[in-house]
PDB file of C-alpha atoms in Angstrom:
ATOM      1  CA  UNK Y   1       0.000   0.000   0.000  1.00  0.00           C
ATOM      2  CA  UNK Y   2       2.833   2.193   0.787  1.00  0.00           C
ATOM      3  CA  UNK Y   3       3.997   2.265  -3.426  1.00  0.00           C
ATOM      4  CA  UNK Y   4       7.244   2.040  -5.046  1.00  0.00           C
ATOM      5  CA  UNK Y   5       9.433   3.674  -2.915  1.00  0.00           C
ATOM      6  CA  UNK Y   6       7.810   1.564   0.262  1.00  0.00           C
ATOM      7  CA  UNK Y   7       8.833  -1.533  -1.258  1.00  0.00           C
ATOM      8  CA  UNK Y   8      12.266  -0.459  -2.501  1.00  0.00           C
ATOM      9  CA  UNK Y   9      12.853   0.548   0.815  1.00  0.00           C
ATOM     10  CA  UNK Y  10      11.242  -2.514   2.184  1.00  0.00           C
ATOM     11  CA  UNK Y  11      13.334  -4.672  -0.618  1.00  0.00           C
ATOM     12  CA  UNK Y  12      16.813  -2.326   0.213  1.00  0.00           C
ATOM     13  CA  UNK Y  13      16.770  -3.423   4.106  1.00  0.00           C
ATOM     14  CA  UNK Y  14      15.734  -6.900   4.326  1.00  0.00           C
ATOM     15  CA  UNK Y  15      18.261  -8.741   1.276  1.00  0.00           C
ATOM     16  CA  UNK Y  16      16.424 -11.586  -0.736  1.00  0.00           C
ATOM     17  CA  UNK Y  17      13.376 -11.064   1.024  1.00  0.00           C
ATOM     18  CA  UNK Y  18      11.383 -10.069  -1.873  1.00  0.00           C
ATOM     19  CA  UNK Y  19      12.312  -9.518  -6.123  1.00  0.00           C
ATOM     20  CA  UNK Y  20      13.653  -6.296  -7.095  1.00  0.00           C
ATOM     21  CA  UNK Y  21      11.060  -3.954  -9.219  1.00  0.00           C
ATOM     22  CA  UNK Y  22      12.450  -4.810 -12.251  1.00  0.00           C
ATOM     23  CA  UNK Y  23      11.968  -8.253 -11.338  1.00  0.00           C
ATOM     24  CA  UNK Y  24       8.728  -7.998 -10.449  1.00  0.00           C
ATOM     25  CA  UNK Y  25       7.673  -5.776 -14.122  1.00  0.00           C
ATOM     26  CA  UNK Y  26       9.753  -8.716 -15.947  1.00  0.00           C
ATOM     27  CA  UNK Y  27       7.755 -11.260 -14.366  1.00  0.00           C
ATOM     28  CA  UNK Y  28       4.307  -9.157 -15.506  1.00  0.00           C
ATOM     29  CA  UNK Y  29       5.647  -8.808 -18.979  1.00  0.00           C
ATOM     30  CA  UNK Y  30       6.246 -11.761 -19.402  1.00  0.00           C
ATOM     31  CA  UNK Y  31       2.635 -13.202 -18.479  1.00  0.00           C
ATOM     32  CA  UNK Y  32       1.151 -10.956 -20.953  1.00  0.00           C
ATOM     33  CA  UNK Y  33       0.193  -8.390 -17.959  1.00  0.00           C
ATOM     34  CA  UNK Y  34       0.026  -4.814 -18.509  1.00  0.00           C
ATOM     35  CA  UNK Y  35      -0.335  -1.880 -15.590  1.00  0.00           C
ATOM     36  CA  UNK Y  36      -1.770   1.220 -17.445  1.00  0.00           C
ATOM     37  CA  UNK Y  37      -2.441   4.554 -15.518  1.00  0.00           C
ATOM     38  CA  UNK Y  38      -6.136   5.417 -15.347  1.00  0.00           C
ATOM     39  CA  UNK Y  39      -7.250   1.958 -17.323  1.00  0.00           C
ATOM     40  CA  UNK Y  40      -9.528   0.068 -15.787  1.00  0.00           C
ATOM     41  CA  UNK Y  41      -9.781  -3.708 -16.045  1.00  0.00           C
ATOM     42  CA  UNK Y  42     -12.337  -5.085 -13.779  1.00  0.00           C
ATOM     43  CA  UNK Y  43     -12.382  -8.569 -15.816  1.00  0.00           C
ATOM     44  CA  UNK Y  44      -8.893  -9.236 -15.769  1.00  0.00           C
ATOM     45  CA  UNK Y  45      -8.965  -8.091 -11.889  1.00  0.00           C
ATOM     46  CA  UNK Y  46     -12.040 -10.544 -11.104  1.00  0.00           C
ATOM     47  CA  UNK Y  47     -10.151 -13.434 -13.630  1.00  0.00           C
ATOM     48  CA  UNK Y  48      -6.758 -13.006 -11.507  1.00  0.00           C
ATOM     49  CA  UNK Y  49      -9.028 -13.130  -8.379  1.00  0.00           C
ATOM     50  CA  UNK Y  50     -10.780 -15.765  -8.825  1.00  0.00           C
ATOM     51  CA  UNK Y  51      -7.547 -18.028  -9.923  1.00  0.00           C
ATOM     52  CA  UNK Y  52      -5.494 -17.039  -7.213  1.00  0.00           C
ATOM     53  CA  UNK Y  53      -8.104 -17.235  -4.479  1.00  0.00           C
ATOM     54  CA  UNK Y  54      -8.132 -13.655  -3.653  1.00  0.00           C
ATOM     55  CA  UNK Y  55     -10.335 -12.691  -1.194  1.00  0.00           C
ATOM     56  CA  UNK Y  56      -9.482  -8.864  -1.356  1.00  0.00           C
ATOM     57  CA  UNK Y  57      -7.643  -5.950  -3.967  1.00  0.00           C
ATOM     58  CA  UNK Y  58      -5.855  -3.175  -2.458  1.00  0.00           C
ATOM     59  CA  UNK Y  59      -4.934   0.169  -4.828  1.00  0.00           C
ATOM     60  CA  UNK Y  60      -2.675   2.696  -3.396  1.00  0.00           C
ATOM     61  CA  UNK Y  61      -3.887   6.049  -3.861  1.00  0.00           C
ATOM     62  CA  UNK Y  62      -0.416   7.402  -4.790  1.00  0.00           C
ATOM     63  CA  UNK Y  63      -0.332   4.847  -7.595  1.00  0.00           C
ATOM     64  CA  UNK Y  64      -3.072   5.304  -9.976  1.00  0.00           C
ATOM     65  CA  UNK Y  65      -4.219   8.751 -11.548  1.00  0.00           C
ATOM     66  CA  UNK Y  66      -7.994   7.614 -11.123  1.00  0.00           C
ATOM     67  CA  UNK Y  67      -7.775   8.298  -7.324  1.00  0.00           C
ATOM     68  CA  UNK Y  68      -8.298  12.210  -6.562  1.00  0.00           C
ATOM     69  CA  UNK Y  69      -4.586  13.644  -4.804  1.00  0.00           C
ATOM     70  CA  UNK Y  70      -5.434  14.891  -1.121  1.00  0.00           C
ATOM     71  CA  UNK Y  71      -5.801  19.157  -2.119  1.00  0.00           C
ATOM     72  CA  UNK Y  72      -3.454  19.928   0.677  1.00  0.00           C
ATOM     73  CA  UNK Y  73      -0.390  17.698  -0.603  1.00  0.00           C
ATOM     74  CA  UNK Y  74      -1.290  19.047  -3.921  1.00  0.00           C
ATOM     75  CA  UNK Y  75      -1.127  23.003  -2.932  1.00  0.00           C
ATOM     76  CA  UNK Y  76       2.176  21.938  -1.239  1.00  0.00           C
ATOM     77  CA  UNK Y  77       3.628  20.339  -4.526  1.00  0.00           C
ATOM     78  CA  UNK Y  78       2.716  23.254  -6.597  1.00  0.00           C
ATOM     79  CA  UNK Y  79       4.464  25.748  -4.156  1.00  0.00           C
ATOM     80  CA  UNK Y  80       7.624  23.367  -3.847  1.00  0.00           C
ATOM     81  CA  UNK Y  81       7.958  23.241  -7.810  1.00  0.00           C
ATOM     82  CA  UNK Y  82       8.033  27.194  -7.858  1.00  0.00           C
ATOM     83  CA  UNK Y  83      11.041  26.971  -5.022  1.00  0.00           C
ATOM     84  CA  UNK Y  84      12.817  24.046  -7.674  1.00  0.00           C
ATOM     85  CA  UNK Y  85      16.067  24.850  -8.417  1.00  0.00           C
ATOM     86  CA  UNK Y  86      16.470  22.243 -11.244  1.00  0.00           C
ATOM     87  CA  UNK Y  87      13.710  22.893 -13.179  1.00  0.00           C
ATOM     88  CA  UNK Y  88      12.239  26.114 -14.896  1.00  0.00           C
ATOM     89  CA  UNK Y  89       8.294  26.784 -15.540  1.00  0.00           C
ATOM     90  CA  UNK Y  90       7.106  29.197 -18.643  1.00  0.00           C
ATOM     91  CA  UNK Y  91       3.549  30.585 -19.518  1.00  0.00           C
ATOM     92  CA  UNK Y  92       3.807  32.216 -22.929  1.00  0.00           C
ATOM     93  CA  UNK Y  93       6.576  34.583 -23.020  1.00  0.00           C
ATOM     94  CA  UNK Y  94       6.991  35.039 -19.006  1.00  0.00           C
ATOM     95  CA  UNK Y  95       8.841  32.479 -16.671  1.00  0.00           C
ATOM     96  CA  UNK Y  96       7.502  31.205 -13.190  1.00  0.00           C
ATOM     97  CA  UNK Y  97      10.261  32.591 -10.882  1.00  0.00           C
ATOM     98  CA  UNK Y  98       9.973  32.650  -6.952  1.00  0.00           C
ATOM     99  CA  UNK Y  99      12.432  35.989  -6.983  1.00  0.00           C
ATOM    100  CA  UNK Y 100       9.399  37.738  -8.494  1.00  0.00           C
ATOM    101  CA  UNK Y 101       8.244  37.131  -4.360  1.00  0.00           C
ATOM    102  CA  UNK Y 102      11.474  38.390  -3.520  1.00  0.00           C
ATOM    103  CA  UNK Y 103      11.606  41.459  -5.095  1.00  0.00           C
ATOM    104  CA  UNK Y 104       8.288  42.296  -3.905  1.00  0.00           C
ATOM    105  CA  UNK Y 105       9.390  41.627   0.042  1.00  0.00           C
ATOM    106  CA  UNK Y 106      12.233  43.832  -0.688  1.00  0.00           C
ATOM    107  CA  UNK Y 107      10.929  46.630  -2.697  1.00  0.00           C
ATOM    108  CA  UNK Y 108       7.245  47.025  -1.311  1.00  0.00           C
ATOM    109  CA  UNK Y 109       6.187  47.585   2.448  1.00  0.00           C
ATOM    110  CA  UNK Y 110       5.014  44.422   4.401  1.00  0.00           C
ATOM    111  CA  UNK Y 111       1.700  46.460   4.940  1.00  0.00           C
ATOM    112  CA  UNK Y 112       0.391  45.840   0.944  1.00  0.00           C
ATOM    113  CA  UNK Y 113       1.044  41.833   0.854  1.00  0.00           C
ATOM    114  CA  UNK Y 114       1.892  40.779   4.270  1.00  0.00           C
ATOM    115  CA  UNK Y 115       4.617  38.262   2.980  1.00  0.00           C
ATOM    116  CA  UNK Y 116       7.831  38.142   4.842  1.00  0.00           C
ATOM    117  CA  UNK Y 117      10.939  35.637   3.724  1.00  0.00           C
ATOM    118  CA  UNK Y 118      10.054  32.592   5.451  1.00  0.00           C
ATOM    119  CA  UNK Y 119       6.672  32.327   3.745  1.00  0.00           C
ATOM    120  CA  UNK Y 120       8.362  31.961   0.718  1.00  0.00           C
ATOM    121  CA  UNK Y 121      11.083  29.368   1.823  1.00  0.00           C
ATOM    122  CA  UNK Y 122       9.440  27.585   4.338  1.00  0.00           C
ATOM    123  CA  UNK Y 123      11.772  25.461   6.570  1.00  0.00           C
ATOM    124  CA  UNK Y 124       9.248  22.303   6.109  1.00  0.00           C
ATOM    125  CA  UNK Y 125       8.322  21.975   2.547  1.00  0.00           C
ATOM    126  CA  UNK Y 126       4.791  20.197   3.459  1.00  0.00           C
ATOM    127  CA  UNK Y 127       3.463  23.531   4.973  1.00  0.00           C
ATOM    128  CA  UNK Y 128       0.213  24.069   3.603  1.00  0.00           C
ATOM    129  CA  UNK Y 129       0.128  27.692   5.455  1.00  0.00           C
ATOM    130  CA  UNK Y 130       2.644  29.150   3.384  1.00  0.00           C
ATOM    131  CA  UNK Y 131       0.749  28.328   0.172  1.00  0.00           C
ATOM    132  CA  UNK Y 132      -2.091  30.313   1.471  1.00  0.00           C
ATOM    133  CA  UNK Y 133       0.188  32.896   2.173  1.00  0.00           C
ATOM    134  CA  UNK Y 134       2.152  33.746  -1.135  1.00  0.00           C
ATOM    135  CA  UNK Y 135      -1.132  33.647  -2.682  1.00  0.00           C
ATOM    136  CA  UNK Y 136      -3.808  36.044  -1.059  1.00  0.00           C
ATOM    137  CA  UNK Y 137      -5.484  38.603  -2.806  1.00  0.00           C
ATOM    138  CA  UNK Y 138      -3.034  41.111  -1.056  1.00  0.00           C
ATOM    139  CA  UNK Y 139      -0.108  39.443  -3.528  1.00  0.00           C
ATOM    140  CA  UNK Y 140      -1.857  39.240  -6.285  1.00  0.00           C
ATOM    141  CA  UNK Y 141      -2.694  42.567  -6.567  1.00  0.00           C
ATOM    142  CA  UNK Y 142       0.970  44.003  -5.302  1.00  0.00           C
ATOM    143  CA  UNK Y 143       2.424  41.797  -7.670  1.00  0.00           C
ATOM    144  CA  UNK Y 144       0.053  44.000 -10.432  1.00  0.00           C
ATOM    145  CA  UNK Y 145       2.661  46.666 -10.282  1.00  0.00           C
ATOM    146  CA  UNK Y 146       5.787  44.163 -10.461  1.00  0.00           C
ATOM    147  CA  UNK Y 147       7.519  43.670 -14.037  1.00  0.00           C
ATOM    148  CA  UNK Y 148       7.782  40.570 -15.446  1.00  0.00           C
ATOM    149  CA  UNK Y 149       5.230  38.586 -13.007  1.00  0.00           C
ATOM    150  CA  UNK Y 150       2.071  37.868 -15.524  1.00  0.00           C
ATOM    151  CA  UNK Y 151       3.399  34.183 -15.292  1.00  0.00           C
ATOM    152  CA  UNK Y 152       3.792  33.949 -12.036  1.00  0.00           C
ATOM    153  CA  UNK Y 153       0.385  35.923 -11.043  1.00  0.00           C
ATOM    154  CA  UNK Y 154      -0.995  32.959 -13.166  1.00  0.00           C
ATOM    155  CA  UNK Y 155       0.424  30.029 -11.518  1.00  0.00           C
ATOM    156  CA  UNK Y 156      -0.480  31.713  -8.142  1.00  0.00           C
ATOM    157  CA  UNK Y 157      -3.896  32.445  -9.336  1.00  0.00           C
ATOM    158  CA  UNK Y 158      -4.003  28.783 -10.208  1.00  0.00           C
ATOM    159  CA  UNK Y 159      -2.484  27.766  -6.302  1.00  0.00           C
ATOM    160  CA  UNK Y 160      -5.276  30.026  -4.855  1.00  0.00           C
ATOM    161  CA  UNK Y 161      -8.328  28.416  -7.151  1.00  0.00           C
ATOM    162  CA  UNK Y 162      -6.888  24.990  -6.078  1.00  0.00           C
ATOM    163  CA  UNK Y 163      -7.148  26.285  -1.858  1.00  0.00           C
ATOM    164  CA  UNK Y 164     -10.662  27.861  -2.764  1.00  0.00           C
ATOM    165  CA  UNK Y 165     -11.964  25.406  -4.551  1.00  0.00           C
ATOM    166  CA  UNK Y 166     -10.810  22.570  -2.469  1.00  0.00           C
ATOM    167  CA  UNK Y 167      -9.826  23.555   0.739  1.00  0.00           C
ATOM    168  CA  UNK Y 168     -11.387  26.691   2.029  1.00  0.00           C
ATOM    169  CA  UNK Y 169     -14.405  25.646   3.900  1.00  0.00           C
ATOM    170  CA  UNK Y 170     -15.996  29.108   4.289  1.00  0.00           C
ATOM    171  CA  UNK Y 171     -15.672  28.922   0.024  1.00  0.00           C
ATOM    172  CA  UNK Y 172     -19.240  29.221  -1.096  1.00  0.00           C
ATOM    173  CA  UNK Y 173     -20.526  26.400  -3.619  1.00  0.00           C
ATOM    174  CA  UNK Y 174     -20.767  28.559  -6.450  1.00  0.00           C
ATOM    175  CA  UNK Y 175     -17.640  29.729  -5.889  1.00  0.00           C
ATOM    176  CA  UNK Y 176     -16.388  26.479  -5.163  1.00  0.00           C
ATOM    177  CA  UNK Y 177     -17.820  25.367  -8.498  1.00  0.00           C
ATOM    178  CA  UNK Y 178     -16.243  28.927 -10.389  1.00  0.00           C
ATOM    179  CA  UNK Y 179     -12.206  28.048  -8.813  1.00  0.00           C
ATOM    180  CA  UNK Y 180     -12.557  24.260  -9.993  1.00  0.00           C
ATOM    181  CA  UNK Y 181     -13.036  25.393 -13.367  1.00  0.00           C
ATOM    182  CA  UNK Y 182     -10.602  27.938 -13.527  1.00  0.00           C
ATOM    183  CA  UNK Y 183      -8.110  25.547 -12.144  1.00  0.00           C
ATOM    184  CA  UNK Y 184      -8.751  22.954 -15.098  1.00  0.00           C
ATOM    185  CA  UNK Y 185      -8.994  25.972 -17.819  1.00  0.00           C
ATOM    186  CA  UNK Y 186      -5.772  26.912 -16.771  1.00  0.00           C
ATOM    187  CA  UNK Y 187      -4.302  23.704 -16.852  1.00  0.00           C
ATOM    188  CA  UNK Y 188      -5.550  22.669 -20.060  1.00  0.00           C
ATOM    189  CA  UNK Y 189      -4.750  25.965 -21.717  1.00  0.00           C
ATOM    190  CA  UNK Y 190      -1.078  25.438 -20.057  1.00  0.00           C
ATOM    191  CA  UNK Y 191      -0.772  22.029 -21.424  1.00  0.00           C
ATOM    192  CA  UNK Y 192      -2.130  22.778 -24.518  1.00  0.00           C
ATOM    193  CA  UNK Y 193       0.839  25.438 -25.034  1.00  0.00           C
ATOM    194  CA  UNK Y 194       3.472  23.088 -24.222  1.00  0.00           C
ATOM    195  CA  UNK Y 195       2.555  20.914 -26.543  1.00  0.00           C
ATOM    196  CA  UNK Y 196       2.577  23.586 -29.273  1.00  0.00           C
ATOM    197  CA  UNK Y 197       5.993  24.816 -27.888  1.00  0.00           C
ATOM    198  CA  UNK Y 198       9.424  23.884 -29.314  1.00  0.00           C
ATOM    199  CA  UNK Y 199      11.033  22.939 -26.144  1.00  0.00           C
ATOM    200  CA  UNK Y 200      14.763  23.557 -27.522  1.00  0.00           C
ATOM    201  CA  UNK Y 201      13.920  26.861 -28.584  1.00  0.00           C
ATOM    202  CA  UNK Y 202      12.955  27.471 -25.177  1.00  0.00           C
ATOM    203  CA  UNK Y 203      15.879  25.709 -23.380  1.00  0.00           C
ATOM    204  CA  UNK Y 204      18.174  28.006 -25.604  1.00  0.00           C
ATOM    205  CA  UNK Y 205      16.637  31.625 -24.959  1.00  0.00           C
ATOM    206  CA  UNK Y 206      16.781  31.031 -21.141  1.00  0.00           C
TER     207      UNK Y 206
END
């Protein structure tokens, strides 16, 4: 239940206790099986069942793309890929850059966004209050005024639908119902670019 890195772990500390991963995909290839994110296969499931004897199936949420993410973990991931050093994020023309934060901590009065250096580099990386934070209204709008930011206003805009939409409980249901669209508009119209975007061309301006 605990996925891949569970049983690695699992496979790492007690030797010849269980196969290795690549073992175990060998072993499925080879009897025709296939594991295919967001198929599902409720015949083969009930066939395997019933030959084996199996009295139970267990799915791992962290394993399968049919299973909703918990909206906190998610908010967290999407503020710990804008503090990635190894990876860069573009919308259009503008790039995602945490120093946009930065610059607005050092340039405009705490009083306007209320954002102080810590909220931005949290010490634990699974704290949920800092997403809230670096995406209020009060940023948004200081960040308005700040050159440069139109793709990072957007992929804060898209943090804050996520929180509204899904975690807020004072959110009401319309406006529940308004942020989980404009979280999925965004991310379609995001992925949509990307695929029209020559990746090298990008890789080289930046």
């Amino acid at each position: 239940m605990g996925g891949r890195n569970t049983y690695e772990y699992i496979r790492l500390n007690l030797p010849g206790a269980v196969p290795s991963i690549t073992s175990v995909d060998r072993s499925i290839t080879k009897a025709g099986g296939k594991i295919v994110e967001d198929e599902f296969r409720y015949d083969a499931l009930s066939d395997f069942q019933i030959s084996n004897n199996y009295q139970l199936a267990i799915c791992s949420e962290d394993c399968t793309g049919v299973i909703q993410k918990d909206p906190v973990h998610l908010s967290t991931k999407i503020r710990n890929r804008l503090l990635s050093q190894s990876a860069s994020m573009f919308i259009g023309n503008g790039k995602i850059s945490v120093d946009v934060l930065f610059d607005l901590i050092k340039n405009q009065s705490k009083l306007i966004h209320g954002l102080v250096k810590t909220d931005v580099y949290p010490k634990d990386r699974q704290n949920f209050s800092s997403c809230a934070k670096i995406s209020t209204d009060d940023v948004l709008s200081a960040l308005n005024n700040a050159s440069d930011s139109y793709a990072t206003q957007v992929y804060l805009r898209l943090l804050r639908s996520i929180i509204l939409a899904y975690i807020e409980q004072s959110t009401s249901i319309i406006d529940r119902i308004y942020h989980s669209w404009i979280t999925v508009f965004i991310c379609r119209l995001w992925w949509t670019w990307l695929q029209l975007t020559d990746v090298e061309e990008i890789s080289t301006e930046y």
